[in-house]
Coordinates of C-alpha atoms in Angstrom, one line a residue:
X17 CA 48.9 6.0 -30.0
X18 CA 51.7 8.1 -30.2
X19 CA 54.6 6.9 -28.1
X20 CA 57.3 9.3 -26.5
X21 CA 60.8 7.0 -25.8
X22 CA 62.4 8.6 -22.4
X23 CA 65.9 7.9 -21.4
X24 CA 66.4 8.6 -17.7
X25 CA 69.7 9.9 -15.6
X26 CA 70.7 6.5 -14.9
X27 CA 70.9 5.2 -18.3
X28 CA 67.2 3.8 -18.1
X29 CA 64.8 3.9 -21.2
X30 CA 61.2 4.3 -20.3
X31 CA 58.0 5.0 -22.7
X32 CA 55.2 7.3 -22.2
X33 CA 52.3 7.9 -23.9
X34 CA 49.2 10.1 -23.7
X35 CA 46.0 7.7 -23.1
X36 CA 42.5 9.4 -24.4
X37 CA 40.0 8.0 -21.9
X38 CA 36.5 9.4 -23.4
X39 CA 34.3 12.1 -22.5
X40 CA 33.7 12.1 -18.1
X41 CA 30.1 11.4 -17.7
X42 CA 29.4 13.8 -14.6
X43 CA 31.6 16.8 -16.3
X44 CA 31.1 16.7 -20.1
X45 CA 34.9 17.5 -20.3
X46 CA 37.4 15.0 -22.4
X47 CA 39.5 12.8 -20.1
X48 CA 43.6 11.9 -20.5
X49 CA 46.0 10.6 -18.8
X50 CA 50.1 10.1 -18.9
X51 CA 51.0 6.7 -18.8
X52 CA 54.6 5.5 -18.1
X53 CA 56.2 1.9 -18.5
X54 CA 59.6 -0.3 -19.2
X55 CA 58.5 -1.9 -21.9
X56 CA 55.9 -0.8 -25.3
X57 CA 53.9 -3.8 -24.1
X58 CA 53.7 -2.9 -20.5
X59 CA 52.7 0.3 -21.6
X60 CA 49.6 -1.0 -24.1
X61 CA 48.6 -3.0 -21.7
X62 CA 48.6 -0.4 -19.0
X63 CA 46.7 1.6 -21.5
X64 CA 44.2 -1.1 -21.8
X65 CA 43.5 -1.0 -17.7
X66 CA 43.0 2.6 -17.5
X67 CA 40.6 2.7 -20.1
X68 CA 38.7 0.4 -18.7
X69 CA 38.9 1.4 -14.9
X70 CA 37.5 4.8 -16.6
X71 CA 34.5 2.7 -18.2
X72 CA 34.0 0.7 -14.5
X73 CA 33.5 3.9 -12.9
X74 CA 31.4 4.5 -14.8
X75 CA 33.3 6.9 -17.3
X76 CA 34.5 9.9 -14.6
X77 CA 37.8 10.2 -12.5
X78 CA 35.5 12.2 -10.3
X79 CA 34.0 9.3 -8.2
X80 CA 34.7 7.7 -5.1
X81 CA 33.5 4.0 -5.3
X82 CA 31.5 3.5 -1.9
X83 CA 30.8 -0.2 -0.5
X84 CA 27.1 -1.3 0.2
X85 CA 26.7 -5.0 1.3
X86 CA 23.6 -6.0 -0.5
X87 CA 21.1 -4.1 -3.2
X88 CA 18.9 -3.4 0.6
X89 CA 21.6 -1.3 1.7
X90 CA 21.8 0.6 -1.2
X91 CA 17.9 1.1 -1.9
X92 CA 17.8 2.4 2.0
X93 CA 20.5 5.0 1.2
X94 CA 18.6 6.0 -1.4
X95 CA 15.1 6.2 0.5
X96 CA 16.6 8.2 3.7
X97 CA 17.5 10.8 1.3
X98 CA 13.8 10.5 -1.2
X99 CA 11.6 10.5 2.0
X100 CA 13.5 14.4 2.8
X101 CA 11.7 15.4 -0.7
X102 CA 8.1 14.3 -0.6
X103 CA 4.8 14.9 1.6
X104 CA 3.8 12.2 4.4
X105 CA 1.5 10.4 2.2
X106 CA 4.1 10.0 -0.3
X107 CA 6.4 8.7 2.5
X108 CA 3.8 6.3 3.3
X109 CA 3.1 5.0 -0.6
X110 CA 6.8 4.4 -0.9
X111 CA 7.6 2.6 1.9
X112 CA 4.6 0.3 1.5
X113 CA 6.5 -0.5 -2.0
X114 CA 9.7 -1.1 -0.5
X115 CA 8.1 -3.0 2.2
X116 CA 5.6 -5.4 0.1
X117 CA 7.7 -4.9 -3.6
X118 CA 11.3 -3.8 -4.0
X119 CA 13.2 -5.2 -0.9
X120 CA 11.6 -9.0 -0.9
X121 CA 12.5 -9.1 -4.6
X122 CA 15.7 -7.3 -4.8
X123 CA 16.8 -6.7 -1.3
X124 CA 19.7 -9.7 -0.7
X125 CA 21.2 -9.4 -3.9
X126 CA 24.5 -8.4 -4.3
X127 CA 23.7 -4.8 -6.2
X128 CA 26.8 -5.8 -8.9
X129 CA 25.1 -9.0 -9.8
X130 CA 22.1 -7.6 -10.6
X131 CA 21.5 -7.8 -14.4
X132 CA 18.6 -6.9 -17.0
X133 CA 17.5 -10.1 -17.5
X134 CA 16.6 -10.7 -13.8
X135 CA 15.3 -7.3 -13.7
X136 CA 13.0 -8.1 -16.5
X137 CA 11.6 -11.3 -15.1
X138 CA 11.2 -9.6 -11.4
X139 CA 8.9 -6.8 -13.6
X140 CA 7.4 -9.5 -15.3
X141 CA 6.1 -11.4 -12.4
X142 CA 5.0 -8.0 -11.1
X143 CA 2.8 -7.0 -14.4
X144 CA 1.3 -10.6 -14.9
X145 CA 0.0 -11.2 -11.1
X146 CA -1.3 -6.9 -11.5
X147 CA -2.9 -8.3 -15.2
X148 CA -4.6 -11.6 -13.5
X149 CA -5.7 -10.1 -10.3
X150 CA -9.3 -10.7 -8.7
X151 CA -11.0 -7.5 -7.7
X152 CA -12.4 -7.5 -4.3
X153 CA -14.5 -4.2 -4.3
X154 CA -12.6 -2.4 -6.8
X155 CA -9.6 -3.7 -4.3
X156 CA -6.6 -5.5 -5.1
X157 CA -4.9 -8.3 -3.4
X158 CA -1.7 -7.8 -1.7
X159 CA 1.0 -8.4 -3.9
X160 CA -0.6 -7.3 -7.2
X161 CA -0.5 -3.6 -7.7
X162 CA -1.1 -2.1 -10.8
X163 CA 2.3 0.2 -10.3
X164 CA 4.4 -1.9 -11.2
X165 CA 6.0 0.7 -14.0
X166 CA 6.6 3.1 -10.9
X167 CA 8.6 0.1 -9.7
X168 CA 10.3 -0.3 -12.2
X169 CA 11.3 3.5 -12.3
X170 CA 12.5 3.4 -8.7
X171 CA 14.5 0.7 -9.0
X172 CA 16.0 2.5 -12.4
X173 CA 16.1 5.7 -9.7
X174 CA 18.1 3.6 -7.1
X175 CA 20.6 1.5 -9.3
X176 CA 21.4 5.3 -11.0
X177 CA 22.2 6.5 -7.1
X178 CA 24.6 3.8 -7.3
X179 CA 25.8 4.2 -10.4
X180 CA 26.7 7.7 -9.3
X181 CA 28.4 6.4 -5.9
X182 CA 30.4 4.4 -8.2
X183 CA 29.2 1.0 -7.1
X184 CA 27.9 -0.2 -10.7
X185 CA 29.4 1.0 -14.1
X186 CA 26.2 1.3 -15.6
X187 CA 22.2 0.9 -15.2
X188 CA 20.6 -2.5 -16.0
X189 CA 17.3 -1.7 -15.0
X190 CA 17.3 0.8 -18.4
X191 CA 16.9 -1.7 -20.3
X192 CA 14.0 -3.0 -19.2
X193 CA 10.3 -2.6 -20.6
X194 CA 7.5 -3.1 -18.4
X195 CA 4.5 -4.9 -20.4
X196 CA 1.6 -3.3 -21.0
X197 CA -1.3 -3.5 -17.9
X198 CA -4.3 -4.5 -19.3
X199 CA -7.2 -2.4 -19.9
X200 CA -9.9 -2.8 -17.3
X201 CA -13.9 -1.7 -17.0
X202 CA -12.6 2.4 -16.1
X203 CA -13.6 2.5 -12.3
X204 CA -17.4 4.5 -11.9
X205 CA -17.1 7.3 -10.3
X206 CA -18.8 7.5 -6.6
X207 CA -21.0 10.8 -6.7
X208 CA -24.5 11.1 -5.1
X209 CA -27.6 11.8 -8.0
X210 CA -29.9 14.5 -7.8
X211 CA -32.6 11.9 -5.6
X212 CA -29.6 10.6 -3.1
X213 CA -28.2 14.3 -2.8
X214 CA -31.6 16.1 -2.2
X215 CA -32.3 13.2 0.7
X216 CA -28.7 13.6 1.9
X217 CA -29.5 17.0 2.7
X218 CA -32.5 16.6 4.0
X219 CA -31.4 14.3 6.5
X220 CA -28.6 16.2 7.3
X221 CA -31.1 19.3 8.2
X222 CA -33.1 17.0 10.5
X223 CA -30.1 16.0 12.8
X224 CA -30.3 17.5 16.2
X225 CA -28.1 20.6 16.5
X226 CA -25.4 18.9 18.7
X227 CA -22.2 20.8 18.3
X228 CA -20.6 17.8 16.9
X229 CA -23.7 17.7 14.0
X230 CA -23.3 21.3 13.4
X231 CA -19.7 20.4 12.9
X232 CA -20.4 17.8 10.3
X233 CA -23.2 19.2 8.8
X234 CA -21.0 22.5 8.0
X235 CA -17.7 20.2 6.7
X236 CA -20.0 18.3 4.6
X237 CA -22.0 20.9 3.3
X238 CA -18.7 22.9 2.7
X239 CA -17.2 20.0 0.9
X240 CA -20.5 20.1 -1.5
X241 CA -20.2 23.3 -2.4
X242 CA -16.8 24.1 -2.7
X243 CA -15.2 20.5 -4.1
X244 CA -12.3 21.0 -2.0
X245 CA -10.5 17.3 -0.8
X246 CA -11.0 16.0 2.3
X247 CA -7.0 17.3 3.8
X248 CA -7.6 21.0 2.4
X249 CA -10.8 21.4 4.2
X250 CA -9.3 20.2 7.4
X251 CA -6.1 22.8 7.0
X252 CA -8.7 25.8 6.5
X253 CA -7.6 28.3 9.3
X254 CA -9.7 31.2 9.7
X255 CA -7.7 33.6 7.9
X256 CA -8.4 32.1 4.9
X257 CA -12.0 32.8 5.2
X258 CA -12.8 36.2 3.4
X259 CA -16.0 37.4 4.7
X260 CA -16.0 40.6 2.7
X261 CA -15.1 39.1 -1.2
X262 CA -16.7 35.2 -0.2
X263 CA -13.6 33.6 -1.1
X264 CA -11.9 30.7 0.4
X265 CA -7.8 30.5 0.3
X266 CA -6.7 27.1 -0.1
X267 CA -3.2 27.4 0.4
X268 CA -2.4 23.6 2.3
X269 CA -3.4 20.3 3.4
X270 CA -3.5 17.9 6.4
X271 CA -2.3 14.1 5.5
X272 CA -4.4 11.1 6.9
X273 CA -2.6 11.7 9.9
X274 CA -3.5 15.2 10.9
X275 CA -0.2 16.8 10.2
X276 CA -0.5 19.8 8.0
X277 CA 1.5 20.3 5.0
X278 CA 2.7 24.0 4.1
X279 CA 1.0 23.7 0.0
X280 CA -1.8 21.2 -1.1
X281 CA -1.6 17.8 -3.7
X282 CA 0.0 20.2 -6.5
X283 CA 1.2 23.9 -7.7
X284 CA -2.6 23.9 -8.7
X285 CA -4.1 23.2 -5.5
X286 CA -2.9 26.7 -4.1
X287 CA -5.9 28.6 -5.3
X288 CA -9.2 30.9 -4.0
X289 CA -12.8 29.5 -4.3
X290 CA -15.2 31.9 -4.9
X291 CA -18.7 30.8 -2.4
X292 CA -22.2 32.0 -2.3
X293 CA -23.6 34.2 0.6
X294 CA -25.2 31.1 2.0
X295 CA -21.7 29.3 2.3
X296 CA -20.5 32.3 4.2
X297 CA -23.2 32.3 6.6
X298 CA -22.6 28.9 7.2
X299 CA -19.4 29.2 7.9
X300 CA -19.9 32.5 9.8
X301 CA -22.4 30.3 11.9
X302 CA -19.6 27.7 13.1
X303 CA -17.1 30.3 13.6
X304 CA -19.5 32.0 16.0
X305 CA -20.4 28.6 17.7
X306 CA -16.8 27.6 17.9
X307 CA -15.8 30.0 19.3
X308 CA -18.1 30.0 22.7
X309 CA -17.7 26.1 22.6
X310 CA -14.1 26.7 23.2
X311 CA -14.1 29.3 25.4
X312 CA -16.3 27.3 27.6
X313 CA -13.3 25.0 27.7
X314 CA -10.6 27.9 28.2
X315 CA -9.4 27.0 25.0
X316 CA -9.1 29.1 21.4
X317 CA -8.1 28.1 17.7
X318 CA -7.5 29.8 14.6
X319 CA -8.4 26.1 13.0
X320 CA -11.9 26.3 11.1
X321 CA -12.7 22.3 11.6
X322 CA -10.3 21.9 14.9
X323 CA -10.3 19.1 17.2
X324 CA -11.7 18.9 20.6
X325 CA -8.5 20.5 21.8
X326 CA -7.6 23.3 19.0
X327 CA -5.4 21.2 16.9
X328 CA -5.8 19.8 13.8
X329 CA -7.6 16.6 13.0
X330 CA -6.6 13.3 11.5
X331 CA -9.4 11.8 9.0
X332 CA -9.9 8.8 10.4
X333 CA -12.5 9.3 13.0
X334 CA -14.4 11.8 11.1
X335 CA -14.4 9.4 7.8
X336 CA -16.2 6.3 9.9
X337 CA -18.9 9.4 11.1
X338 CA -19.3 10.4 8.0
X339 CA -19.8 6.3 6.6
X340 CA -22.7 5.8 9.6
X341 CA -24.1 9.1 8.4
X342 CA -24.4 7.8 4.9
X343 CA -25.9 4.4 6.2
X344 CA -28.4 5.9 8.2
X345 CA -29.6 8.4 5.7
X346 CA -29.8 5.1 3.6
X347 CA -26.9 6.0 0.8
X348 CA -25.1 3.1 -0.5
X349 CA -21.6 5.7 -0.4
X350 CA -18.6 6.1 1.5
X351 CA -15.6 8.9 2.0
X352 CA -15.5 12.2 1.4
X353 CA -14.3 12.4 -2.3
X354 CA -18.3 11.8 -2.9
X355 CA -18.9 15.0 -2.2
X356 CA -16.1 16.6 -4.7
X357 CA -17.7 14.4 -7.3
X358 CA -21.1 15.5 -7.1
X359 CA -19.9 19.6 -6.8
X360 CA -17.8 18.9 -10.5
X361 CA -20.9 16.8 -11.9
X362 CA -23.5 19.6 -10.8
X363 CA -20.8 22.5 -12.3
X364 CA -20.9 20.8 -15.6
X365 CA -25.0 19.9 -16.0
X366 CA -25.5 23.7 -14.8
X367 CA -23.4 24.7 -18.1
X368 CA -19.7 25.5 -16.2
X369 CA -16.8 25.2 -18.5
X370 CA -13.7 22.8 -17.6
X371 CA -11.3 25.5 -17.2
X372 CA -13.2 26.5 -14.5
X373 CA -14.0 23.4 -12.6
X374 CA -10.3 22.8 -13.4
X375 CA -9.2 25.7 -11.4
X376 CA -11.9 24.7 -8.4
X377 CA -10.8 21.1 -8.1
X378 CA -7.1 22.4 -7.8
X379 CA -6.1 20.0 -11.4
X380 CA -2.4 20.5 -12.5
X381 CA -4.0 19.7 -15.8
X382 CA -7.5 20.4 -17.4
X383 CA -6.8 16.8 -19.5
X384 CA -7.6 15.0 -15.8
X385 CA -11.1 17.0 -15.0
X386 CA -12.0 15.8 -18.7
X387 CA -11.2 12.5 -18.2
X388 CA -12.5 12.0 -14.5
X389 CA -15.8 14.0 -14.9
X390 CA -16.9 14.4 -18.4
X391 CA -19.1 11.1 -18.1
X392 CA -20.9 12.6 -15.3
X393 CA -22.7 14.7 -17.4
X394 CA -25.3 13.2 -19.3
X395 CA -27.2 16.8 -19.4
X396 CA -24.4 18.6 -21.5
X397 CA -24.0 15.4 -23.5
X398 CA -27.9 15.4 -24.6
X399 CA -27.2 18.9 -25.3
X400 CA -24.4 18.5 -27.4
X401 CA -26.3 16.0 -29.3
X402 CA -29.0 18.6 -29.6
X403 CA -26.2 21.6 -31.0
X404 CA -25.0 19.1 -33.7
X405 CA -28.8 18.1 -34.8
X406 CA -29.2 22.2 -35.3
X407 CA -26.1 23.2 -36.7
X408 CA -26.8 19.8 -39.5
X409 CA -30.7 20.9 -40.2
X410 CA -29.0 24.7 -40.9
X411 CA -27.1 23.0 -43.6
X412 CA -30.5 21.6 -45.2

């Protein structure tokens, strides 16, 4: 450390030195500063204190070091602004972890005495009750989700809000690891066989032609033949009907509490479904009937499955018809994703190729259509056995 002696008007010496502070961590550019003192000691040690003020805030000049009383008030700082970014479902997941996970673990904790070890144990706890948990009908007790990595990441998420607010110098939660969750039995995939399909449609053609049957027999039947989810079937407007080239615009979804989102799940999900001429009469159908059974009532919509009064609806009601339905046409099902399950199994055992159930599901990524659906069919699998038993007797 070079050091400049100064003698002043008065008489005075004084020493100052240049003090190399490190590289800012929110510019990228090197950091100096003058220091001035009586004394050569005065000046290492005042040396010593900026350096390390420019570690405890967290290695920038920049920041502005803003108070929270607790780690609650920090982790709802940070949620105000999250909850601007994501979907309503999203909103929902997130809070229900902040309600049930982050805040009764973390929440009265003074955000600076928060350390890795602590951290580590909280995760710990977390992974070993998700590890030992009973199943009740594939359903998990209170207290013992299996996300407890994702937890783990929005804690990391949180603390490196503060970090940036200048509250905490650096990140503890980095340097945790989450243990592995153990492997369970994959969860089977709910789809109805050849046998409980055929006598779920035949049961659906025997209902009487009530306007609210025709109005599930059409979303159902739609839902079988196109694979679409549940929310994108309920945003449908009529414009994204196209009569003349029998294709279907999925362009957004309605959450689980009727309110439409502007794009579906993912980037993916914004795509067209081609449909056979029997869809579109089916469709063309309702449309028609809709249309005087709302006029009756002085009322119009551009909504394909509307509610009574034109607006969109919430799942809710029409997921416990849809469970009575099942129970009376005596299939041991429930929800709609049943129906998107049997449309991919039927695509593959008719011969389609992933890319293109891919594309019809709405997957970001062809990896998860393999993974969910590939065990549904048994056909191509017997077949593939059958390929490699013809291409090895060639070789003979």
């Amino acid at each position: 450390m070079k050091i400049n002696e100064i003698t002043k008007k008065d008489g005075t010496v004084v020493y100052r030195t240049a003090v190399y502070l490190g590289v800012d961590s929110l510019t990228g550019k090197k950091v100096k500063t003058y220091i001035t003192a009586k004394t050569k000691k005065a000046l290492k040690t005042l040396s010593d204190l900026k350096i390390a003020e420019f570690e405890k805030n967290g290695k920038t000049v920049l920041r502005e070091k803003v108070e929270f009383g607790n780690f609650e008030a920090l982790a709802m700082a940070w949620l105000d602004d999250y909850l601007l970014t994501v979907k309503t479902n999203s909103q929902a997941m997130m809070r229900s972890y902040f309600k049930l996970y982050i805040i009764p673990a973390l929440g009265d904790y003074k955000v600076e005495k928060i350390t890795a070890p602590l951290l580590q144990s909280i995760v710990n706890n977390w992974a070993k009750k998700a590890n030992t948990a009973s199943l009740n009908k594939g359903r998990r007790p209170t207290g013992s989700c299996r996300d407890y990595k994702l937890l783990l990441n929005t804690i990391k998420r949180i603390l490196d809000y503060g970090f940036q607010l200048g509250v905490i110098s650096s990140n503890p939660a980095r340097m945790v690891i989450a243990p592995r969750l153990k492997t369970r039995a994959q969860k089977k995939i709910k789809n109805l066989d050849d046998k409980q399909l055929k006598k779920f449609l035949t049961y659906l053609d025997n209902l009487e032609q009530t306007d609210k049957n025709i109005f599930s027999i059409t979303l159902y039947k739609l839902l079988l033949d196109t694979g679409l989810r549940i929310g994108e079937a309920l945003a449908l407007n009529w414009s994204d009907i196209d009569y003349d080239s029998n294709i279907i615009h999925v362009n957004k979804t309605v959450d689980r509490a009727g309110k439409v989102q502007d794009s579906p799940k993912s980037e993916s999900g914004i795509r067209d479904i081609s449909v056979s001429n029997r869809t579109m009469l089916m469709l063309k159908q309702w449309q028609n009937r809709q249309r005087v059974l709302y006029r009756k009532q002085g009322l119009s919509t551009e909504i394909v499955f509307a509610s009574s009064v034109g607006g969109y609806r919430a799942r809710t009601n029409i997921a416990k018809e849809l469970n009575a339905h099942y129970k009376n046409a005596g299939i041991d099902l429930t929800g709609f994703h049943a129906f998107r399950h049997t449309h991919a199994s039927l695509l593959l055992n008719a011969g389609a190729d992933y890319k293109e159930i891919q594309h019809r599901l709405g997957h970001a990524k062809i990896g998860m259509t393999i993974d969910t659906y590939s065990h549904l069919a048994p056909d191509k699998a017997k077949e593939t056995a059958s390929i490699y038993e013809t291409a090895l007797e060639k070789l003979s």
